[in-house]
Coordinates of C-alpha atoms and ligand atoms in Angstrom, one line a residue:
X307 CA 91.6 -21.0 154.9
X308 CA 93.2 -24.8 154.4
X309 CA 91.3 -27.5 152.8
X310 CA 92.4 -31.5 154.6
X311 CA 90.5 -33.0 151.7
X312 CA 91.6 -36.4 153.4
X313 CA 89.3 -36.1 156.1
X314 CA 85.5 -35.8 154.9
X315 CA 83.7 -33.3 152.5
X316 CA 82.6 -31.0 155.3
X317 CA 84.6 -27.6 155.6
X318 CA 87.7 -28.0 157.2
X319 CA 90.2 -25.0 159.2
X320 CA 93.6 -25.5 159.9
X321 CA 95.4 -23.8 163.5
X322 CA 97.9 -25.1 165.9
X323 CA 97.2 -28.4 167.6
X324 CA 98.1 -27.6 171.6
X325 CA 96.3 -29.7 173.5
X326 CA 95.4 -33.4 172.2
X327 CA 91.5 -34.5 172.0
X328 CA 88.6 -34.4 169.7
X329 CA 85.1 -33.3 170.7
X330 CA 82.2 -31.2 169.4
X331 CA 79.7 -29.0 171.0
X332 CA 78.3 -25.5 169.6
X333 CA 80.4 -22.4 169.6
X334 CA 80.5 -19.5 171.5
X335 CA 82.8 -16.5 170.6
X336 CA 84.4 -14.7 172.9
X337 CA 82.9 -10.8 173.0
X338 CA 86.2 -8.5 171.6
X339 CA 87.2 -6.0 174.4
X340 CA 85.5 -2.8 175.7
X341 CA 87.0 -0.1 173.4
X342 CA 87.5 3.7 175.2
X343 CA 84.3 5.8 174.5
X344 CA 84.7 9.1 173.4
X345 CA 85.1 12.0 175.5
X346 CA 81.1 13.6 174.8
X347 CA 79.2 15.5 176.9
X348 CA 75.4 14.6 177.9
X349 CA 72.9 16.4 175.0
X350 CA 70.2 19.1 176.3
X351 CA 67.6 16.4 175.8
X352 CA 68.6 13.9 178.1
X353 CA 67.9 14.0 182.3
X354 CA 71.1 14.3 184.7
X355 CA 69.8 12.2 187.5
X356 CA 68.5 10.0 185.1
X357 CA 71.7 9.2 183.7
X358 CA 73.1 9.1 187.1
X359 CA 71.0 6.6 188.0
X360 CA 71.4 4.6 185.0
X361 CA 75.2 4.1 186.0
X362 CA 74.0 2.8 189.4
X363 CA 71.7 0.6 187.7
X364 CA 74.1 -0.9 184.6
X365 CA 76.8 -1.5 188.7
X366 CA 74.1 -3.5 190.0
X367 CA 73.3 -5.9 186.9
X368 CA 76.7 -6.4 186.5
X369 CA 77.0 -7.5 190.2
X370 CA 74.1 -10.0 189.9
X371 CA 75.8 -11.1 186.9
X372 CA 79.2 -11.9 188.4
X373 CA 77.3 -13.4 191.7
X374 CA 75.5 -15.8 189.2
X375 CA 78.7 -16.8 187.3
X376 CA 80.1 -17.2 190.8
X377 CA 77.9 -19.7 192.1
X378 CA 78.5 -22.1 189.2
X379 CA 82.3 -21.8 189.5
X380 CA 84.9 -23.8 191.2
X381 CA 88.1 -23.0 192.8
X382 CA 90.3 -20.2 191.7
X383 CA 87.5 -18.9 189.4
X384 CA 84.9 -18.4 191.6
X385 CA 87.1 -16.5 194.2
X386 CA 88.0 -14.5 191.6
X387 CA 84.3 -14.0 190.5
X388 CA 83.1 -13.6 193.7
X389 CA 86.4 -11.0 194.5
X390 CA 85.1 -8.9 190.8
X391 CA 81.7 -9.0 191.9
X392 CA 82.3 -7.0 195.3
X393 CA 84.6 -4.3 193.3
X394 CA 81.3 -4.0 191.1
X395 CA 79.3 -3.5 194.3
X396 CA 81.4 -1.1 195.9
X397 CA 79.8 2.8 195.9
X398 CA 83.4 4.5 195.5
X399 CA 83.1 3.6 191.3
X400 CA 79.2 4.4 190.8
X401 CA 79.6 7.9 193.2
X402 CA 82.8 9.1 191.6
X403 CA 81.2 8.5 187.6
X404 CA 78.0 10.3 189.0
X405 CA 79.5 13.1 189.9
X406 CA 81.4 13.7 186.7
X407 CA 78.2 13.5 185.1
X408 CA 76.8 16.6 187.5
X409 CA 79.9 18.1 187.2
X410 CA 81.2 18.3 183.6
X411 CA 78.2 16.9 181.9
X412 CA 79.8 13.7 180.5
X413 CA 78.3 10.8 179.0
X414 CA 77.5 7.7 181.9
X415 CA 79.9 5.3 179.6
X416 CA 83.0 8.2 179.6
X417 CA 82.5 8.9 183.1
X418 CA 82.2 5.3 184.4
X419 CA 85.5 5.2 182.5
X420 CA 87.5 7.9 183.6
X421 CA 86.5 7.1 187.5
X422 CA 87.6 3.7 186.8
X423 CA 91.1 4.8 185.4
X424 CA 91.4 7.3 188.3
X425 CA 90.6 4.7 191.0
X426 CA 92.8 2.1 189.3
X427 CA 95.9 4.6 189.0
X428 CA 95.1 5.2 192.8
X429 CA 94.8 1.4 193.7
X430 CA 98.6 0.8 191.9
X431 CA 100.2 3.7 193.6
X432 CA 99.5 1.6 196.8
X433 CA 101.0 -1.3 195.6
X434 CA 100.9 -5.0 196.6
X435 CA 97.3 -6.3 197.2
X436 CA 95.8 -3.1 196.5
X437 CA 97.8 -2.9 193.3
X438 CA 96.4 -6.1 192.0
X439 CA 93.2 -5.0 192.3
X440 CA 93.6 -2.5 190.1
X441 CA 93.1 -5.0 187.3
X442 CA 89.6 -6.0 188.8
X443 CA 88.2 -2.6 188.7
X444 CA 89.1 -2.3 184.9
X445 CA 87.4 -5.4 184.3
X446 CA 83.9 -3.9 186.0
X447 CA 84.6 -1.0 184.1
X448 CA 84.8 -2.8 181.0
X449 CA 81.4 -4.8 182.3
X450 CA 79.4 -1.3 183.1
X451 CA 80.6 0.1 180.1
X452 CA 79.4 -2.9 178.0
X453 CA 75.7 -2.7 179.7
X454 CA 75.5 1.1 179.5
X455 CA 76.2 0.9 175.4
X456 CA 74.4 -2.2 175.1
X457 CA 77.6 -4.0 173.8
X458 CA 78.1 -7.6 174.2
X459 CA 79.8 -8.6 177.6
X460 CA 83.5 -8.7 177.8
X461 CA 85.1 -12.2 179.0
X462 CA 84.3 -16.3 178.6
X463 CA 80.4 -16.3 177.6
X464 CA 78.5 -17.8 180.7
X465 CA 75.7 -20.5 178.7
X466 CA 74.1 -23.6 180.3
X467 CA 75.7 -25.9 177.7
X468 CA 79.2 -26.6 177.0
X469 CA 80.8 -25.0 174.3
X470 CA 83.8 -24.2 171.9
X471 CA 85.3 -21.2 172.8
X472 CA 86.7 -19.0 170.5
X473 CA 88.9 -16.1 171.1
X474 CA 91.5 -13.8 169.7
X475 CA 93.5 -14.6 172.7
X476 CA 93.0 -15.8 176.3
X477 CA 94.5 -13.4 179.1
X478 CA 95.8 -15.3 182.8
X479 CA 92.8 -13.8 184.2
X480 CA 90.4 -15.4 181.6
X481 CA 92.1 -18.7 181.6
X482 CA 91.7 -19.0 185.5
X483 CA 88.3 -18.8 184.7
X484 CA 88.2 -22.1 182.7
X485 CA 85.6 -24.4 183.5
X486 CA 86.5 -27.9 181.6
X487 CA 83.2 -28.7 181.9
X488 CA 81.6 -25.7 180.3
X489 CA 84.5 -25.3 177.8
X490 CA 84.6 -28.6 175.7
X491 CA 87.4 -26.9 173.3
X492 CA 88.9 -23.7 172.3
X493 CA 90.3 -22.2 169.8
X494 CA 92.4 -18.7 169.2
X495 CA 93.5 -16.6 166.3
X496 CA 96.6 -15.6 168.0
X497 CA 99.2 -17.5 170.7
X498 CA 101.9 -20.5 170.0
X499 CA 102.6 -23.8 170.9
X500 CA 104.4 -22.7 174.3
X501 CA 102.2 -19.9 175.2
X502 CA 100.8 -19.7 178.1
X503 CA 97.6 -20.7 177.2
X504 CA 98.9 -23.7 175.4
X505 CA 100.5 -24.9 178.8
X506 CA 97.3 -24.0 180.5
X507 CA 94.8 -25.9 178.1
X508 CA 97.0 -29.0 178.5
X509 CA 97.2 -29.1 181.9
X510 CA 93.2 -28.6 182.4
X511 CA 93.3 -31.3 179.4
X512 CA 90.6 -28.9 177.4
X513 CA 91.7 -30.1 173.7
X514 CA 92.5 -26.6 171.9
X515 CA 93.8 -25.1 168.4
X516 CA 95.5 -21.9 168.8
X517 CA 97.4 -19.4 166.3
X518 CA 94.7 -20.4 164.1
X519 CA 94.2 -16.8 162.4
X520 CA 91.5 -14.2 162.3
X521 CA 90.7 -15.5 158.6
X522 CA 89.6 -19.2 160.3
X523 CA 88.3 -17.6 164.1
X524 CA 85.9 -16.0 161.8
X525 CA 84.4 -18.3 159.9
X526 CA 83.1 -19.7 163.2
X527 CA 80.1 -18.5 164.2
X528 CA 78.0 -18.5 167.3
X529 CA 75.7 -21.6 167.5
X530 CA 77.4 -23.5 164.5
X531 CA 78.4 -27.0 165.9
X532 CA 82.4 -27.9 165.3
X533 CA 84.5 -30.5 165.5
X534 CA 87.7 -30.0 166.7
X535 CA 90.7 -31.9 166.8
X536 CA 93.2 -30.8 169.0
X537 CA 96.1 -32.8 168.0
X538 CA 96.2 -32.4 164.8
X539 CA 95.2 -28.7 165.0
X540 CA 91.6 -29.5 162.5
X541 CA 88.5 -27.7 163.0
X542 CA 85.9 -29.2 161.0
X543 CA 82.6 -27.1 160.8
X544 CA 79.4 -29.1 160.2
X545 CA 80.6 -32.5 161.0
X546 CA 79.3 -35.7 159.9
X547 CA 77.3 -37.7 162.3
X548 CA 80.3 -40.8 162.3
X549 CA 82.7 -37.9 162.7
X550 CA 80.8 -37.2 165.8
X551 CA 80.7 -40.7 166.5
X552 CA 84.3 -41.2 166.5
X553 CA 84.1 -38.3 168.9
X554 CA 81.8 -39.4 171.7
X555 CA 83.5 -43.4 171.5
X556 CA 87.2 -41.4 172.1
X557 CA 85.9 -39.2 174.6
X558 CA 84.8 -42.5 176.4
X559 CA 87.9 -44.6 176.8
X560 CA 89.7 -43.8 179.7
X561 CA 93.2 -44.0 179.7
X562 CA 95.5 -44.3 182.9
X563 CA 99.5 -44.4 184.1
X564 CA 100.4 -47.1 186.7
X565 CA 104.0 -45.2 187.3
X566 CA 105.8 -47.9 185.2
X567 CA 107.3 -45.7 182.4
X568 CA 109.0 -48.0 180.2
X569 CA 109.5 -48.9 176.1
X570 CA 108.4 -52.5 175.0
X571 CA 111.1 -53.9 175.9
X572 CA 111.6 -53.1 179.5
X573 CA 114.2 -50.3 178.7
X574 CA 113.1 -47.6 182.2
X575 CA 112.4 -44.2 180.9
X576 CA 110.8 -41.8 183.9
X577 CA 107.6 -40.1 183.4
X578 CA 107.7 -37.4 185.9
X579 CA 105.1 -34.1 186.2
X580 CA 105.7 -30.1 186.2
X581 CA 104.3 -28.9 189.1
X582 CA 103.7 -25.1 190.6
X583 CA 102.2 -26.2 193.8
X584 CA 101.4 -28.5 196.8
X585 CA 97.8 -29.1 195.0
X586 CA 99.2 -29.6 191.4
X587 CA 101.7 -32.0 192.9
X588 CA 98.9 -34.1 195.0
X589 CA 96.9 -34.1 191.9
X590 CA 100.3 -35.8 190.1
X591 CA 101.2 -38.5 192.7
X592 CA 97.7 -39.3 192.3
X593 CA 98.0 -39.4 188.3
X594 CA 100.5 -42.3 189.2
X595 CA 103.8 -39.7 188.4
X596 CA 107.2 -41.4 189.0
X597 CA 108.2 -38.1 190.5
X598 CA 108.7 -34.2 189.7
X599 CA 110.9 -33.7 186.7
X600 CA 110.0 -29.6 186.8
X601 CA 108.7 -28.1 190.5
X602 CA 108.7 -23.9 188.6
X603 CA 109.2 -22.3 192.6
X604 CA 108.5 -19.1 190.6
X605 CA 104.3 -20.2 190.3
X606 CA 104.3 -19.9 194.3
X607 CA 104.8 -16.5 194.4
X608 CA 103.9 -14.7 191.3
X609 CA 101.9 -12.4 193.1
X610 CA 104.2 -11.7 195.7
X611 CA 105.4 -7.9 195.8
X612 CA 108.4 -8.8 198.2
X613 CA 110.6 -11.7 199.0
X614 CA 108.9 -14.3 200.7
X615 CA 110.5 -15.1 203.7
X616 CA 112.4 -18.3 204.6
X617 CA 109.3 -19.6 206.8
X618 CA 106.7 -19.2 203.7
X619 CA 109.3 -20.4 201.2
X620 CA 110.0 -24.1 203.5
X621 CA 106.2 -24.2 203.8
X622 CA 105.5 -23.7 200.3
X623 CA 108.1 -26.5 199.4
X624 CA 107.3 -29.0 202.0
X625 CA 103.9 -28.7 200.0
X626 CA 105.3 -30.0 197.2
X627 CA 107.8 -32.9 198.6
X628 CA 105.2 -34.3 200.9
X629 CA 103.5 -35.4 198.4
X630 CA 106.0 -37.8 196.8
X631 CA 107.6 -39.9 199.6
X632 CA 111.3 -41.9 198.2
X633 CA 110.5 -40.3 194.8
X634 CA 112.7 -37.7 192.9
X635 CA 111.4 -33.9 193.1
X636 CA 113.4 -31.6 190.8
X637 CA 113.3 -28.3 192.3
X638 CA 114.1 -25.6 190.1
X639 CA 115.2 -22.5 191.5
X640 CA 113.3 -18.9 191.0
X641 CA 113.3 -18.4 187.1
X642 CA 111.4 -15.1 187.4
X643 CA 111.6 -12.5 184.3
X644 CA 110.2 -12.0 180.9
X645 CA 106.7 -13.7 180.9
X646 CA 106.7 -14.3 184.3
X647 CA 108.1 -11.0 186.0
X648 CA 108.6 -11.6 190.0
X649 CA 108.2 -7.9 191.1
X650 CA 110.6 -8.1 193.7
X651 CA 113.6 -9.9 191.3
X652 CA 113.0 -8.7 187.9
X653 CA 113.2 -4.7 186.2
X654 CA 110.4 -4.1 184.2
X655 CA 111.5 -1.8 182.2
X656 CA 114.3 -4.0 180.6
X657 CA 113.3 -3.6 176.7
X658 CA 114.1 -7.1 175.7
X659 CA 113.3 -9.3 178.2
X660 CA 113.5 -12.5 176.9
X661 CA 117.3 -11.8 176.5
X662 CA 118.0 -9.7 179.7
X663 CA 118.7 -10.3 183.5
X664 CA 116.2 -13.4 184.2
X665 CA 115.9 -16.5 185.7
X666 CA 119.6 -17.5 187.2
X667 CA 121.5 -14.4 185.6
X668 CA 119.1 -12.2 188.2
X669 CA 121.8 -13.2 190.7
X670 CA 124.2 -10.6 189.2
X671 CA 122.4 -8.2 190.9
X672 CA 120.6 -10.0 193.7
X673 CA 122.5 -12.8 194.9
X674 CA 121.2 -13.1 198.7
X675 CA 117.6 -14.1 196.9
X676 CA 118.8 -17.1 195.7
X677 CA 121.0 -18.4 198.6
X678 CA 117.9 -18.0 200.7
X679 CA 116.0 -19.9 198.1
X680 CA 118.7 -22.8 198.7
X681 CA 118.3 -22.6 202.4
X682 CA 114.8 -23.3 202.6
X683 CA 114.6 -25.8 199.9
X684 CA 117.5 -27.7 202.2
X685 CA 115.5 -27.2 205.6
X686 CA 112.5 -28.6 203.4
X687 CA 114.0 -31.7 202.1
X688 CA 115.4 -32.1 205.7
X689 CA 111.6 -32.3 207.2
X690 CA 110.4 -34.4 204.4
X691 CA 111.6 -38.3 202.5
X692 CA 111.7 -36.7 199.2
X693 CA 114.7 -36.8 196.9
X694 CA 115.5 -33.5 196.4
X695 CA 118.0 -32.3 193.1
X696 CA 118.0 -28.8 192.1
X697 CA 118.6 -26.8 189.3
X698 CA 118.9 -23.6 188.2
X699 CA 117.1 -22.1 184.9
X700 CA 118.9 -20.2 181.9
X701 CA 122.5 -21.7 182.9
X702 CA 124.5 -20.3 179.6
X703 CA 128.2 -21.0 180.6
X704 CA 130.4 -23.5 182.4
X705 CA 131.3 -20.7 184.8
X706 CA 127.5 -20.1 186.4
X707 CA 127.1 -24.0 186.1
X708 CA 130.2 -24.8 188.2
X709 CA 129.0 -21.1 190.0
X710 CA 125.7 -22.6 190.9
X711 CA 126.1 -26.2 191.8
X712 CA 128.9 -25.5 194.5
X713 CA 126.6 -23.0 195.9
X714 CA 123.8 -25.4 196.0
X715 CA 125.9 -27.5 197.6
X716 CA 127.5 -25.8 200.2
X717 CA 123.7 -25.6 201.2
X718 CA 124.1 -29.5 202.0
X719 CA 122.0 -29.7 198.5
X720 CA 122.9 -33.4 197.7
X721 CA 122.3 -33.4 193.8
X722 CA 122.5 -30.0 191.9
X723 CA 122.3 -29.4 188.4
X724 CA 120.9 -26.8 185.6
X725 CA 118.5 -26.3 182.8
X726 CA 119.7 -26.7 179.3
X727 CA 117.6 -24.3 177.5
X728 CA 119.8 -21.6 175.9
X729 CA 121.8 -22.9 173.1
X730 CA 125.3 -22.5 174.3
X731 CA 124.6 -24.8 177.5
X732 CA 123.9 -27.6 174.7
X733 CA 127.0 -26.7 173.1
X734 CA 128.7 -27.1 175.7
X735 CA 127.6 -29.8 177.7
X736 CA 130.7 -32.1 178.0
X737 CA 132.1 -29.3 179.9
X738 CA 129.1 -28.4 182.2
X739 CA 129.1 -32.3 183.7
X740 CA 132.1 -31.6 184.9
X741 CA 130.2 -29.7 187.5
X742 CA 126.2 -30.8 186.9
X743 CA 125.0 -34.0 188.2
X744 CA 122.0 -34.1 186.1
X745 CA 120.2 -31.7 183.1
X746 CA 117.0 -30.8 182.1
X747 CA 116.6 -29.8 178.6
X748 CA 113.9 -27.0 178.3
X749 CA 112.7 -27.1 175.4
X750 CA 110.1 -24.2 175.1
X751 CA 113.5 -21.8 176.0
X752 CA 115.7 -23.8 173.9
X753 CA 113.7 -23.4 170.7
X754 CA 112.6 -19.7 170.9
X755 CA 116.3 -19.1 171.7
X756 CA 117.7 -21.2 168.3
X757 CA 115.2 -20.2 166.4
X758 CA 115.2 -16.6 167.4
X759 CA 111.1 -16.7 167.7
X760 CA 109.5 -15.4 170.8
X761 CA 107.8 -18.3 172.2
X762 CA 104.6 -16.1 172.9
X763 CA 104.0 -15.1 169.1
X764 CA 101.3 -16.8 166.9
X765 CA 102.6 -16.1 163.5
X766 CA 106.1 -17.6 164.6
X767 CA 104.7 -20.6 165.8
X768 CA 106.2 -22.9 163.0
X769 CA 109.8 -21.9 163.6
X770 CA 108.7 -22.5 167.5
X771 CA 108.6 -26.2 167.0
X772 CA 110.9 -28.5 168.9
X773 CA 110.6 -30.9 166.3
X774 CA 112.9 -28.1 164.5
X775 CA 115.8 -30.6 163.5
X776 CA 118.0 -27.4 164.6
X777 CA 116.5 -28.5 168.1
X778 CA 117.0 -32.1 168.0
X779 CA 120.5 -31.6 167.2
X780 CA 121.0 -29.6 170.0
X781 CA 119.3 -32.5 172.6
X782 CA 121.3 -34.7 170.7
X783 CA 124.3 -32.8 171.7
X784 CA 123.4 -32.6 175.0
X785 CA 123.0 -36.2 175.7
X786 CA 126.2 -37.3 173.8
X787 CA 127.9 -34.5 176.6
X788 CA 126.6 -36.5 179.4
X789 CA 127.3 -40.2 178.0
X790 CA 130.7 -40.1 179.3
X791 CA 130.2 -39.7 182.7
X792 CA 126.7 -41.2 182.5
X793 CA 124.7 -38.4 183.8
X794 CA 120.8 -38.3 183.2
X795 CA 119.3 -35.4 180.8
X796 CA 115.5 -35.3 181.1
X797 CA 113.5 -33.0 179.2
X798 CA 110.6 -31.2 181.1
X799 CA 109.6 -28.3 178.2
X800 CA 106.7 -29.3 176.1
X801 CA 107.9 -31.4 174.1
X802 CA 107.7 -33.9 176.9
X803 CA 104.1 -34.2 176.5
X804 CA 104.3 -35.2 172.7
X805 CA 104.1 -38.7 172.3
X806 CA 105.6 -39.2 169.2
X807 CA 108.4 -36.8 170.5
X808 CA 108.3 -38.2 173.3
X809 CA 109.4 -41.6 171.3
X810 CA 112.4 -39.7 169.8
X811 CA 113.6 -38.4 172.6
X812 CA 114.6 -41.6 174.5
X813 CA 116.0 -42.2 171.1
X814 CA 118.6 -39.5 171.5
X815 CA 119.1 -40.6 175.1
X816 CA 117.2 -39.1 177.2
X817 CA 116.4 -40.6 180.3
X818 CA 113.2 -39.3 181.7
X819 CA 110.1 -36.9 180.4
X820 CA 108.4 -34.4 182.6
X821 CA 105.2 -33.3 181.7
X822 CA 101.5 -32.1 182.4
X823 CA 100.1 -34.7 184.8
X824 CA 97.3 -35.4 182.0
X825 CA 99.6 -36.8 179.1
X826 CA 101.5 -39.2 181.2
X827 CA 98.5 -41.9 180.0
X828 CA 99.0 -40.7 176.3
X829 CA 103.2 -40.7 176.4
X830 CA 103.1 -43.8 178.5
X831 CA 101.0 -45.9 176.4
X832 CA 102.6 -44.9 173.1
X833 CA 106.2 -45.5 174.7
X834 CA 105.1 -49.0 175.5
X835 CA 104.8 -49.9 172.2
X836 CA 108.2 -49.5 170.8
X837 CA 111.1 -50.9 171.8
X838 CA 114.8 -48.6 172.9
X839 CA 116.1 -49.9 168.9
X840 CA 112.7 -48.1 167.5
X841 CA 113.2 -45.4 169.5
X842 CA 117.0 -44.8 168.2
X843 CA 115.2 -46.0 164.8
X844 CA 113.0 -42.9 164.5
X845 CA 115.4 -40.6 166.3
X846 CA 118.0 -40.8 163.3
X847 CA 114.6 -40.7 161.1
X848 CA 114.0 -37.3 162.8
X849 CA 117.3 -36.3 162.6
X850 CA 118.1 -36.8 159.5
X851 CA 115.2 -34.4 158.0
X852 CA 115.5 -31.0 156.7
X853 CA 112.5 -29.5 158.2
X854 CA 110.4 -29.7 161.3
X855 CA 107.1 -30.8 159.7
X856 CA 109.0 -33.3 157.5
X857 CA 110.3 -34.8 161.0
X858 CA 106.8 -35.1 162.4
X859 CA 105.1 -36.5 159.3
X860 CA 107.6 -39.0 158.9
X861 CA 108.0 -40.2 162.6
X862 CA 104.3 -40.1 163.1
X863 CA 103.6 -42.2 160.4
X864 CA 105.8 -44.8 161.7
X865 CA 103.8 -44.9 164.7
X866 CA 100.3 -46.2 163.9
X867 CA 98.9 -46.5 167.7
X868 CA 98.6 -42.6 167.8
X869 CA 95.7 -42.9 165.2
X870 CA 94.3 -45.5 167.4
X871 CA 94.4 -43.8 170.0
X872 CA 93.1 -40.8 168.4
X873 CA 96.7 -38.8 169.9
Ligands
PEP1224 C1 111.1 -24.6 179.1 O1 111.8 -23.5 178.6 O2 111.4 -25.5 178.7 C2 110.6 -24.7 180.2 C3 110.4 -26.3 181.1 O3 110.3 -23.7 181.5 P1 109.5 -22.9 181.3 O4 108.6 -23.5 180.1 O5 109.0 -22.5 182.7 O6 110.0 -21.4 180.8
MG1225 MG1 112.2 -22.1 180.4

């Protein structure tokens, strides 16, 4: 536990603040996962019929609880819960578990575990949609076993009041169920600043602290009141009345963005949104985004076992482009692999997928997938009024930049560029811009590659900071490489959503910042408080620092508006 005496006399704990906001509430801990019950047989005193009946009753209880939670949930979360409730009601699982109790005399929890495992394996062997359902079977299995063994129910707790969720980490299925009206903040012991849990927290606007470590989360007990500062990564246990009042005050201030990103002296900075589908594009347009700086096309197809048809792709792309008539939409070609595998494009047996055949590199094996995507994109552009800019992820060599941009132009796409997320691309930027019309820096990957630190690992979170001077120097090299030809360089990694870092990036020469739509008002407000010269001065200040925390603290100290806005 780290003390932060400047804040208050109440106990404070520290983690990594990944989603801004100050909020208080009671703590609810996520129950640990259910572990596999041992192979045990029923003692002679136990009645086999009664044990079989217990399995049926437990399945019914699980079904009812899931239906109740579904009734209170919205959107994707509701669908997910309804599907899981149906699975709990399916008699296949209960009857095969009951058969194991009768035939092998197994204890019910072991019988349910084994029956669910064979059902899940069977579904997986069918592939596609059915294979996806195997995860639901495992979820139902854990819930039934929890009832049978009288253990806490796994997953997100369901409480009548809003609460602060404390967990080891959140699985993608858990995060889909997060309801921002119920979960007002969360704290995890694992996870880093660019893990998908962190990205999702920012997208949902839920203040979050990750990578706090077990020693910290263990001190957060069910029902106790805590104050979470998602900007600073500070957790205050038992906050004072004054601290609670400040949190309420900040929460009541609503800031808006009006599509006019600029510095105080009127130097335009395009503030764009990161989107993954038509719905997020529409809400980004409503939030005032000046366009899209990163459309993660792979998000449209994550659950597809086979390559989507050109028609399906055209429909998905039109859905996003239509939200921004007359505006720029930067479309990234499929970034498959590592933490975002696409079954039809990536090899799940690779030992080191982050360094493997991912992103643009998949064209080495399946060039036609990129060709189809570019064809679909050109068709979608023709059907809408958006200005499509296309870029490829993970470009590592000048040859790749040339091959990609030549190919994209051959489909009639006019503005063709690349992502800079491999250090080699930043170092070779001047030569890259002989081919690329623009570049967007993916700071999430650039940081993980330059620091050689897996972006998903909590224990390496300090290395994975985009404030690392080595990362800032590479961004400067990229901007300097673009300057002679006046090519625009944007940033679309999570760094763009940090209002203090945004100022530094603009000072380094970055022309546009793309982020989750929720971060637009904060970044806008801070940018409007500084002139271009001040941005340059703060960029120099950060570049001059020897280490990340020093750079962050030095820049923040020069931006008093951050404190005023609670950022
Ligand atoms: C990045 O790497 O910074 C980026 C924007 O891409 P993704 O997070 O999708 O890898
Ligand atoms: Mg990336």
